[in-house]
Short mmCIF file of C-alpha atoms in Angstrom, two decimals:
data_model
loop_
_atom_site.label_atom_id
_atom_site.label_comp_id
_atom_site.label_asym_id
_atom_site.label_seq_id
_atom_site.Cartn_x
_atom_site.Cartn_y
_atom_site.Cartn_z
CA UNK A 110 47.07 -66.19 -10.40
CA UNK A 111 47.87 -62.43 -9.76
CA UNK A 112 48.56 -60.10 -7.22
CA UNK A 113 47.80 -56.00 -6.98
CA UNK A 114 50.38 -53.25 -5.80
CA UNK A 115 48.97 -50.76 -3.79
CA UNK A 116 50.19 -47.36 -3.00
CA UNK A 117 48.17 -46.07 0.33
CA UNK A 118 47.59 -42.79 1.44
CA UNK A 119 45.40 -41.36 -1.11
CA UNK A 120 41.98 -40.51 -1.00
CA UNK A 121 39.26 -42.56 -3.38
CA UNK A 122 36.58 -40.63 -3.76
CA UNK A 123 34.03 -39.27 -6.67
CA UNK A 124 31.44 -40.96 -8.98
CA UNK A 125 30.69 -44.14 -9.62
CA UNK A 126 28.08 -46.71 -11.13
CA UNK A 127 27.77 -49.72 -9.64
CA UNK A 128 27.83 -52.89 -11.64
CA UNK A 129 25.51 -55.81 -11.70
CA UNK A 130 25.21 -57.93 -9.10
CA UNK A 131 27.53 -61.12 -9.13
CA UNK A 132 24.80 -62.67 -6.11
CA UNK A 133 21.94 -62.01 -8.62
CA UNK A 134 23.27 -63.13 -11.91
CA UNK A 135 24.51 -66.14 -11.22
CA UNK A 136 21.10 -67.72 -9.96
CA UNK A 137 19.73 -65.92 -12.90
CA UNK A 138 22.14 -67.77 -15.41
CA UNK A 139 20.67 -71.18 -14.11
CA UNK A 140 17.06 -69.93 -14.70
CA UNK A 141 17.61 -69.38 -18.35
CA UNK A 142 17.50 -73.06 -18.59
CA UNK A 143 13.89 -73.09 -17.42
CA UNK A 144 13.05 -70.64 -20.22
CA UNK A 145 11.88 -72.62 -23.70
CA UNK A 146 12.44 -69.25 -25.69
CA UNK A 147 15.25 -66.94 -25.84
CA UNK A 148 16.22 -64.86 -22.49
CA UNK A 149 18.01 -61.43 -23.04
CA UNK A 150 19.87 -60.67 -19.86
CA UNK A 151 21.49 -56.71 -19.71
CA UNK A 152 23.68 -54.86 -17.03
CA UNK A 153 25.55 -58.26 -16.30
CA UNK A 154 28.85 -57.75 -14.55
CA UNK A 155 32.07 -59.13 -16.21
CA UNK A 156 33.32 -60.89 -13.87
CA UNK A 157 34.85 -65.13 -13.74
CA UNK A 158 32.23 -66.61 -12.33
CA UNK A 159 30.35 -64.95 -14.74
CA UNK A 160 32.13 -66.19 -17.38
CA UNK A 161 32.22 -69.98 -15.92
CA UNK A 162 28.32 -69.84 -15.69
CA UNK A 163 28.53 -68.93 -19.28
CA UNK A 164 30.32 -71.99 -20.05
CA UNK A 165 28.16 -73.97 -18.17
CA UNK A 166 25.18 -72.87 -20.35
CA UNK A 167 27.42 -73.45 -23.60
CA UNK A 168 28.46 -77.31 -21.99
CA UNK A 169 24.83 -78.23 -22.06
CA UNK A 170 24.44 -77.61 -25.15
CA UNK A 171 23.09 -73.68 -24.75
CA UNK A 172 23.42 -70.93 -27.38
CA UNK A 173 25.20 -67.75 -25.71
CA UNK A 174 25.75 -64.27 -27.18
CA UNK A 175 27.75 -62.03 -24.86
CA UNK A 176 27.77 -57.90 -26.57
CA UNK A 177 29.07 -55.60 -24.12
CA UNK A 178 27.25 -56.27 -20.36
CA UNK A 179 24.46 -57.88 -22.41
CA UNK A 180 24.09 -61.73 -22.61
CA UNK A 181 21.80 -63.39 -24.84
CA UNK A 182 20.50 -67.29 -23.67
CA UNK A 183 18.82 -69.65 -25.82
CA UNK A 184 18.35 -72.74 -24.37
CA UNK A 185 16.02 -74.34 -26.48
CA UNK A 186 18.36 -77.56 -27.87
CA UNK A 187 19.98 -78.10 -24.33
CA UNK A 188 21.78 -81.54 -25.09
CA UNK A 189 23.30 -82.72 -22.00
CA UNK A 190 22.44 -83.17 -18.43
CA UNK A 191 25.45 -82.92 -16.54
CA UNK A 192 27.44 -79.88 -15.25
CA UNK A 193 31.18 -80.31 -16.23
CA UNK A 194 33.43 -80.92 -13.06
CA UNK A 195 36.25 -78.06 -13.88
CA UNK A 196 33.04 -75.25 -13.42
CA UNK A 197 31.38 -77.39 -10.35
CA UNK A 198 35.10 -77.28 -8.44
CA UNK A 199 35.72 -73.87 -8.58
CA UNK A 200 31.92 -71.82 -8.14
CA UNK A 201 29.45 -72.62 -5.76
CA UNK A 202 26.78 -71.97 -6.99
CA UNK A 203 26.68 -74.24 -10.21
CA UNK A 204 24.92 -76.29 -7.70
CA UNK A 205 21.78 -74.15 -8.65
CA UNK A 206 22.06 -76.02 -12.06
CA UNK A 207 20.83 -79.18 -10.54
CA UNK A 208 17.48 -77.37 -9.46
CA UNK A 209 16.94 -75.81 -13.08
CA UNK A 210 18.33 -79.16 -14.71
CA UNK A 211 16.07 -81.09 -12.77
CA UNK A 212 13.35 -78.82 -13.74
CA UNK A 213 13.50 -78.63 -17.33
CA UNK A 214 15.00 -82.33 -18.18
CA UNK A 215 13.88 -84.18 -15.29
CA UNK A 216 17.93 -85.53 -14.65
CA UNK A 217 21.18 -83.84 -13.82
CA UNK A 218 24.96 -85.09 -13.03
CA UNK A 219 26.87 -83.09 -10.74
CA UNK A 220 29.59 -82.89 -8.28
CA UNK A 221 29.90 -81.36 -5.09
CA UNK A 222 30.23 -77.40 -5.86
CA UNK A 223 33.55 -75.17 -4.71
CA UNK A 224 34.67 -71.64 -4.51
CA UNK A 225 36.24 -69.55 -1.60
CA UNK A 226 37.08 -71.58 1.21
CA UNK A 227 34.80 -69.82 3.89
CA UNK A 228 32.94 -72.83 5.50
CA UNK A 229 31.18 -75.69 5.06
CA UNK A 230 28.08 -74.76 3.38
CA UNK A 231 26.74 -78.05 3.37
CA UNK A 232 24.07 -78.82 0.46
CA UNK A 233 21.81 -81.23 2.41
CA UNK A 234 19.31 -78.63 2.77
CA UNK A 235 19.11 -78.53 -0.98
CA UNK A 236 18.96 -82.24 -1.40
CA UNK A 237 16.58 -83.28 1.33
CA UNK A 238 13.76 -80.60 -0.28
CA UNK A 239 14.73 -82.19 -3.47
CA UNK A 240 13.90 -85.73 -1.98
CA UNK A 241 10.98 -84.35 -0.57
CA UNK A 242 9.77 -83.16 -4.15
CA UNK A 243 10.32 -86.31 -5.55
CA UNK A 244 13.87 -86.46 -6.55
CA UNK A 245 15.78 -89.51 -6.62
CA UNK A 246 19.26 -89.08 -5.53
CA UNK A 247 22.37 -91.31 -5.76
CA UNK A 248 25.78 -90.52 -4.88
CA UNK A 249 28.64 -91.86 -6.33
CA UNK A 250 32.31 -90.84 -6.00
CA UNK A 251 31.82 -87.58 -5.11
CA UNK A 252 29.46 -87.52 -7.77
CA UNK A 253 25.46 -86.85 -7.56
CA UNK A 254 22.97 -88.74 -9.66
CA UNK A 255 19.47 -87.25 -9.74
CA UNK A 256 15.92 -88.18 -11.58
CA UNK A 257 12.80 -86.56 -11.05
CA UNK A 258 10.07 -88.75 -13.35
CA UNK A 259 7.45 -86.86 -11.69
CA UNK A 260 8.33 -83.82 -9.58
CA UNK A 261 4.99 -82.34 -7.33
CA UNK A 262 4.68 -79.80 -4.93
CA UNK A 263 5.35 -79.85 -0.66
CA UNK A 264 5.37 -77.96 2.36
CA UNK A 265 9.47 -77.09 2.70
CA UNK A 266 11.05 -76.31 6.01
CA UNK A 267 14.54 -74.89 5.93
CA UNK A 268 16.37 -75.42 9.46
CA UNK A 269 18.13 -72.07 8.06
CA UNK A 270 17.32 -69.28 6.19
CA UNK A 271 19.85 -70.48 3.34
CA UNK A 272 20.12 -67.90 0.57
CA UNK A 273 21.42 -71.31 -2.08
CA UNK A 274 18.51 -73.62 -0.69
CA UNK A 275 15.69 -70.81 -1.35
CA UNK A 276 16.83 -70.01 -4.58
CA UNK A 277 17.20 -74.06 -5.43
CA UNK A 278 13.98 -75.14 -4.42
CA UNK A 279 12.24 -71.52 -6.01
CA UNK A 280 13.97 -73.15 -9.57
CA UNK A 281 12.73 -76.93 -8.98
CA UNK A 282 9.21 -75.73 -7.90
CA UNK A 283 8.39 -73.82 -10.86
CA UNK A 284 7.87 -76.68 -13.00
CA UNK A 285 6.70 -79.06 -10.49
CA UNK A 286 2.92 -80.10 -10.31
CA UNK A 287 0.60 -78.14 -7.31
CA UNK A 288 1.87 -76.05 -4.58
CA UNK A 289 5.44 -75.92 -2.88
CA UNK A 290 5.49 -73.60 0.04
CA UNK A 291 8.86 -72.46 1.27
CA UNK A 292 8.86 -72.07 5.15
CA UNK A 293 11.62 -69.63 6.71
CA UNK A 294 13.12 -68.74 3.21
CA UNK A 295 16.21 -66.16 2.95
CA UNK A 296 14.38 -62.94 2.79
CA UNK A 297 17.63 -61.42 0.60
CA UNK A 298 17.30 -58.98 -2.39
CA UNK A 299 18.80 -62.22 -4.42
CA UNK A 300 15.69 -64.12 -3.82
CA UNK A 301 13.78 -60.97 -4.63
CA UNK A 302 15.15 -60.58 -7.88
CA UNK A 303 15.14 -64.15 -8.95
CA UNK A 304 11.60 -64.43 -8.29
CA UNK A 305 11.13 -61.34 -10.34
CA UNK A 306 13.05 -62.58 -13.23
CA UNK A 307 11.07 -65.94 -13.49
CA UNK A 308 7.73 -64.10 -12.89
CA UNK A 309 8.93 -62.22 -16.03
CA UNK A 310 9.22 -65.94 -17.48
CA UNK A 311 5.61 -67.07 -16.61
CA UNK A 312 5.89 -68.22 -13.35
CA UNK A 313 3.71 -68.12 -10.27
CA UNK A 314 5.88 -66.85 -7.37
CA UNK A 315 4.17 -65.11 -4.07
CA UNK A 316 5.79 -63.61 -0.46
CA UNK A 317 9.26 -63.19 -1.23
CA UNK A 318 11.42 -61.07 0.02
CA UNK A 319 9.01 -62.58 3.21
CA UNK A 320 9.93 -66.25 5.28
CA UNK A 321 7.12 -67.57 3.55
CA UNK A 322 7.32 -68.10 -0.34
CA UNK A 323 4.52 -69.80 -2.10
CA UNK A 324 4.95 -71.41 -5.71
CA UNK A 325 2.45 -72.75 -8.26
CA UNK A 326 3.89 -75.03 -10.40
CA UNK A 327 3.54 -74.07 -14.82
CA UNK A 328 3.83 -76.48 -17.57
CA UNK A 329 5.96 -74.57 -19.73
CA UNK A 330 7.73 -70.57 -18.90
CA UNK A 331 8.63 -68.89 -21.68
CA UNK A 332 11.65 -66.05 -22.63
CA UNK A 333 12.12 -61.93 -21.11
CA UNK A 334 14.12 -59.59 -20.96
CA UNK A 335 15.48 -58.49 -17.96
CA UNK A 336 17.71 -56.11 -16.76
CA UNK A 337 20.38 -57.37 -13.09
CA UNK A 338 20.08 -54.98 -10.41
CA UNK A 339 22.72 -53.51 -8.55
CA UNK A 340 25.29 -55.40 -6.51
CA UNK A 341 24.69 -54.07 -2.83
CA UNK A 342 28.42 -55.68 -1.46
CA UNK A 343 30.07 -54.16 -4.51
CA UNK A 344 28.57 -50.72 -3.66
CA UNK A 345 29.20 -51.58 0.57
CA UNK A 346 33.06 -51.89 -0.42
CA UNK A 347 33.37 -48.57 -2.74
CA UNK A 348 31.43 -47.19 0.20
CA UNK A 349 34.10 -48.44 2.60
CA UNK A 350 37.35 -47.41 0.38
CA UNK A 351 36.13 -44.11 0.70
CA UNK A 352 35.46 -44.09 4.35
CA UNK A 353 38.82 -45.91 5.30
CA UNK A 354 40.47 -43.26 3.02
CA UNK A 355 38.92 -40.30 4.21
CA UNK A 356 36.92 -39.34 1.34
CA UNK A 357 33.76 -38.52 -0.38
CA UNK A 358 32.42 -40.71 -3.10
CA UNK A 359 28.75 -41.14 -5.12
CA UNK A 360 27.30 -44.10 -6.13
CA UNK A 361 25.16 -44.27 -8.54
CA UNK A 362 22.62 -46.67 -8.97
CA UNK A 363 22.78 -48.18 -5.64
CA UNK A 364 19.54 -48.42 -3.75
CA UNK A 365 19.30 -47.40 -0.01
CA UNK A 366 16.17 -49.63 0.78
CA UNK A 367 18.52 -52.95 0.19
CA UNK A 368 21.45 -51.57 1.83
CA UNK A 369 20.40 -50.15 5.33
CA UNK A 370 22.18 -52.23 7.51
CA UNK A 371 25.44 -51.39 5.60
CA UNK A 372 24.61 -47.35 5.90
CA UNK A 373 23.76 -48.31 9.66
CA UNK A 374 26.82 -49.23 10.75
CA UNK A 375 28.42 -46.53 8.63
CA UNK A 376 26.31 -44.18 10.31
CA UNK A 377 27.58 -45.21 14.00
CA UNK A 378 30.77 -45.18 12.56
CA UNK A 379 30.46 -41.57 11.79
CA UNK A 380 30.07 -41.18 8.08
CA UNK A 381 27.99 -38.77 6.66
CA UNK A 382 25.23 -40.00 4.44
CA UNK A 383 22.68 -38.89 2.05
CA UNK A 384 20.05 -40.92 -0.40
CA UNK A 385 18.37 -40.10 -3.58
CA UNK A 386 16.56 -41.74 -6.04
CA UNK A 387 19.91 -41.71 -7.93
CA UNK A 388 22.21 -43.12 -5.87
CA UNK A 389 24.08 -42.78 -2.24
CA UNK A 390 26.71 -40.29 -1.20
CA UNK A 391 29.05 -40.89 1.62
CA UNK A 392 31.50 -38.65 3.39
CA UNK A 393 34.20 -39.84 5.55
CA UNK A 394 34.76 -38.62 9.32
CA UNK A 395 37.77 -36.94 10.65
CA UNK A 396 38.50 -40.76 12.15
CA UNK A 397 36.33 -43.84 12.15
CA UNK A 398 34.36 -44.46 15.67
CA UNK A 399 33.76 -47.72 16.53
CA UNK A 400 32.34 -48.65 20.04
CA UNK A 401 29.53 -50.84 19.34
CA UNK A 402 28.92 -54.43 18.21
CA UNK A 403 28.94 -55.79 15.08
CA UNK A 404 26.56 -59.42 14.34
CA UNK A 405 26.78 -60.77 11.09
CA UNK A 406 23.35 -62.74 10.42
CA UNK A 407 21.18 -63.88 7.35
CA UNK A 408 18.86 -60.65 5.38
CA UNK A 409 17.87 -57.99 7.33
CA UNK A 410 20.83 -58.39 9.62
CA UNK A 411 24.07 -57.21 8.76
CA UNK A 412 24.99 -59.41 5.92
CA UNK A 413 28.23 -61.88 6.14
CA UNK A 414 30.06 -60.72 2.96
CA UNK A 415 30.36 -57.35 4.26
CA UNK A 416 32.06 -58.35 7.73
CA UNK A 417 35.77 -58.51 6.46
CA UNK A 418 35.29 -54.56 4.73
CA UNK A 419 33.95 -53.67 7.30
CA UNK A 420 36.85 -55.28 9.78
CA UNK A 421 39.56 -53.13 7.82
CA UNK A 422 37.47 -50.05 8.74
CA UNK A 423 37.77 -50.89 12.53
CA UNK A 424 41.14 -51.47 12.31
CA UNK A 425 41.28 -47.42 12.14
CA UNK A 426 38.88 -47.41 14.40
CA UNK A 427 38.49 -44.45 18.14
CA UNK A 428 37.59 -47.75 20.07
CA UNK A 429 36.78 -51.63 20.18
CA UNK A 430 34.59 -53.00 18.03
CA UNK A 431 33.54 -56.78 18.77
CA UNK A 432 32.54 -58.78 15.78
CA UNK A 433 30.11 -61.65 16.31
CA UNK A 434 30.53 -64.02 13.03
CA UNK A 435 27.57 -65.98 12.51
CA UNK A 436 27.47 -67.62 9.54
CA UNK A 437 30.19 -68.76 8.01
CA UNK A 438 32.89 -70.64 10.59
CA UNK A 439 35.50 -69.06 8.27
CA UNK A 440 35.15 -66.04 8.07
CA UNK A 441 38.02 -64.67 9.92
CA UNK A 442 40.63 -65.79 7.49
CA UNK A 443 41.75 -62.32 6.78
CA UNK A 444 43.04 -61.19 10.49
CA UNK A 445 46.42 -62.54 10.35
CA UNK A 446 47.47 -60.56 7.36
CA UNK A 447 46.06 -57.79 8.91
CA UNK A 448 47.89 -57.77 12.16
CA UNK A 449 50.74 -58.08 9.70
CA UNK A 450 49.73 -54.50 8.55
CA UNK A 451 49.71 -53.59 12.01
CA UNK A 452 46.06 -53.88 13.03
CA UNK A 453 45.16 -54.87 16.49
CA UNK A 454 42.72 -58.05 16.22
CA UNK A 455 42.41 -60.95 18.85
CA UNK A 456 39.67 -63.85 18.21
CA UNK A 457 38.23 -66.15 19.70
CA UNK A 458 36.09 -68.66 18.25
CA UNK A 459 33.40 -67.09 16.06
CA UNK A 460 34.19 -63.17 17.65
CA UNK A 461 36.98 -61.30 16.82
CA UNK A 462 37.49 -58.23 18.76
CA UNK A 463 39.09 -55.24 16.90
CA UNK A 464 41.07 -52.65 18.64
CA UNK A 465 41.49 -49.55 17.09
CA UNK A 466 45.14 -48.60 15.85
CA UNK A 467 46.32 -45.14 14.68
CA UNK A 468 48.22 -46.25 11.40
CA UNK A 469 48.18 -49.26 9.08
CA UNK A 470 51.58 -50.29 7.41
CA UNK A 471 52.42 -51.24 3.79
CA UNK A 472 52.69 -55.49 4.20
CA UNK A 473 52.81 -57.87 1.73
CA UNK A 474 49.72 -59.87 2.21
CA UNK A 475 48.10 -63.09 1.16
CA UNK A 476 44.08 -63.02 0.40
CA UNK A 477 42.46 -66.78 0.43
CA UNK A 478 38.57 -66.11 -0.36
CA UNK A 479 36.96 -63.04 -2.07
CA UNK A 480 35.29 -60.86 0.47
CA UNK A 481 39.13 -61.21 2.47
CA UNK A 482 40.90 -60.09 -0.82
CA UNK A 483 38.82 -57.40 -0.79
CA UNK A 484 39.25 -56.80 2.92
CA UNK A 485 43.07 -56.30 2.51
CA UNK A 486 42.81 -54.61 -0.71
CA UNK A 487 41.15 -51.79 1.37
CA UNK A 488 43.35 -51.58 4.15
CA UNK A 489 46.41 -51.46 1.51
CA UNK A 490 44.86 -48.05 0.11
CA UNK A 491 44.81 -46.35 3.71
CA UNK A 492 48.56 -48.00 4.98
CA UNK A 493 51.39 -46.04 4.52
CA UNK A 494 54.19 -47.41 1.52
CA UNK A 495 53.57 -49.77 -1.13
CA UNK A 496 51.43 -52.92 -0.48
CA UNK A 497 51.38 -56.37 -2.51
CA UNK A 498 48.11 -58.09 -2.24
CA UNK A 499 48.00 -61.93 -3.43
CA UNK A 500 44.65 -63.27 -4.24
CA UNK A 501 43.81 -61.43 -7.46
CA UNK A 502 42.03 -64.73 -8.65
CA UNK A 503 39.52 -64.49 -5.71
CA UNK A 504 38.90 -60.87 -6.22
CA UNK A 505 37.94 -61.21 -10.20
CA UNK A 506 35.22 -64.04 -8.74
CA UNK A 507 32.97 -60.61 -7.54
CA UNK A 508 34.78 -57.07 -8.72
CA UNK A 509 35.00 -56.07 -12.81
CA UNK A 510 38.36 -54.44 -13.44
CA UNK A 511 38.99 -52.93 -9.30
CA UNK A 512 42.58 -52.48 -9.95
CA UNK A 513 41.04 -49.90 -12.66
CA UNK A 514 37.95 -48.55 -10.78
CA UNK A 515 40.17 -47.64 -7.47
CA UNK A 516 42.67 -46.18 -9.85
CA UNK A 517 40.08 -43.85 -11.84
CA UNK A 518 38.69 -42.82 -7.84
CA UNK A 519 41.76 -41.55 -6.44
CA UNK A 520 44.10 -44.64 -6.02
CA UNK A 521 47.11 -46.22 -7.35
CA UNK A 522 46.20 -49.55 -7.83
CA UNK A 523 48.26 -52.30 -10.20
CA UNK A 524 46.90 -55.88 -11.18
CA UNK A 525 50.34 -57.98 -11.87
CA UNK A 526 49.21 -60.88 -13.52
#
């Protein structure tokens, strides 16, 4: 447990190289279980969820060697099919090991996944798809016992384009007999990157990035070298940090094509932008503009992970912005804390009206999830005075030493452990 002290009123700007993607590396680490040879992953983000994933792999019997931001995983001698309860309870993406273990060992034992409390996020979409593909599932004392004596391809129709369900079905389908087709599949960049990794290991996958993905099952996957792509949410976070403090920033490694909806909103706010083959540049306006509506949704719509961060910017906007959260029902948990800092936000169900104010003021606030805590940290960068932001354990799940990065970019942020 820890907290940040932040001295506000300093511009965030300069140059920064974006880390590898949290939401890409976690499913790819689960996918290493399917490879019969050594896998080398470069550009991994050194965040707590990454380390937790490595512990899961070790507990299953994998050899794991981490050198800098490169990890080598050898899953040849898997000795267990049970995910330890302590890892399951703290990380939502542990559910992905279910599909990977079933594809590799034909059985798996897993408790209910944990993670940030931002909504129900039911796993029934995963389990129903698995049963259609031949997985036998029993539940006892909140533990899932799964066996797959014979995996068969199937046409899967998802009620919602769930990222986790799409990833889990991919992990299972690459080792199933025959063809699996996922209809209404998630289209997020992380799906594309997982498919690219699996294809590098010998999988036959077609259509990733579209609503329909086809997978031809194969008998065996081999090892591969793969570099984790940039984190589009981390990139958006630092664009917002610069915008809320009136700075200018250039992000190396950020790719415009995967950030269109975020950049479009920043453009409506009056931010100057320029993208080239090396990254993205942003210049903050004299004051944020906010007379528009913002609605989250599955990719390519505006990402729910960016909503709390944009809300922090909009608190200082000129005008009023209406925000509709359509993905997670508990994604406004940071609102009351922002109001402690002088924000004027009024909620009704899954909608929030953000009325811009002239200034934010320092306060002691508490984050309860990853992106909500990040939103409070951004607000504290712009607030007058010295703020205290609790919830460092959430930040460390998705940001690598963010206090050092923000300080190097002109801020004054300290982590108190």
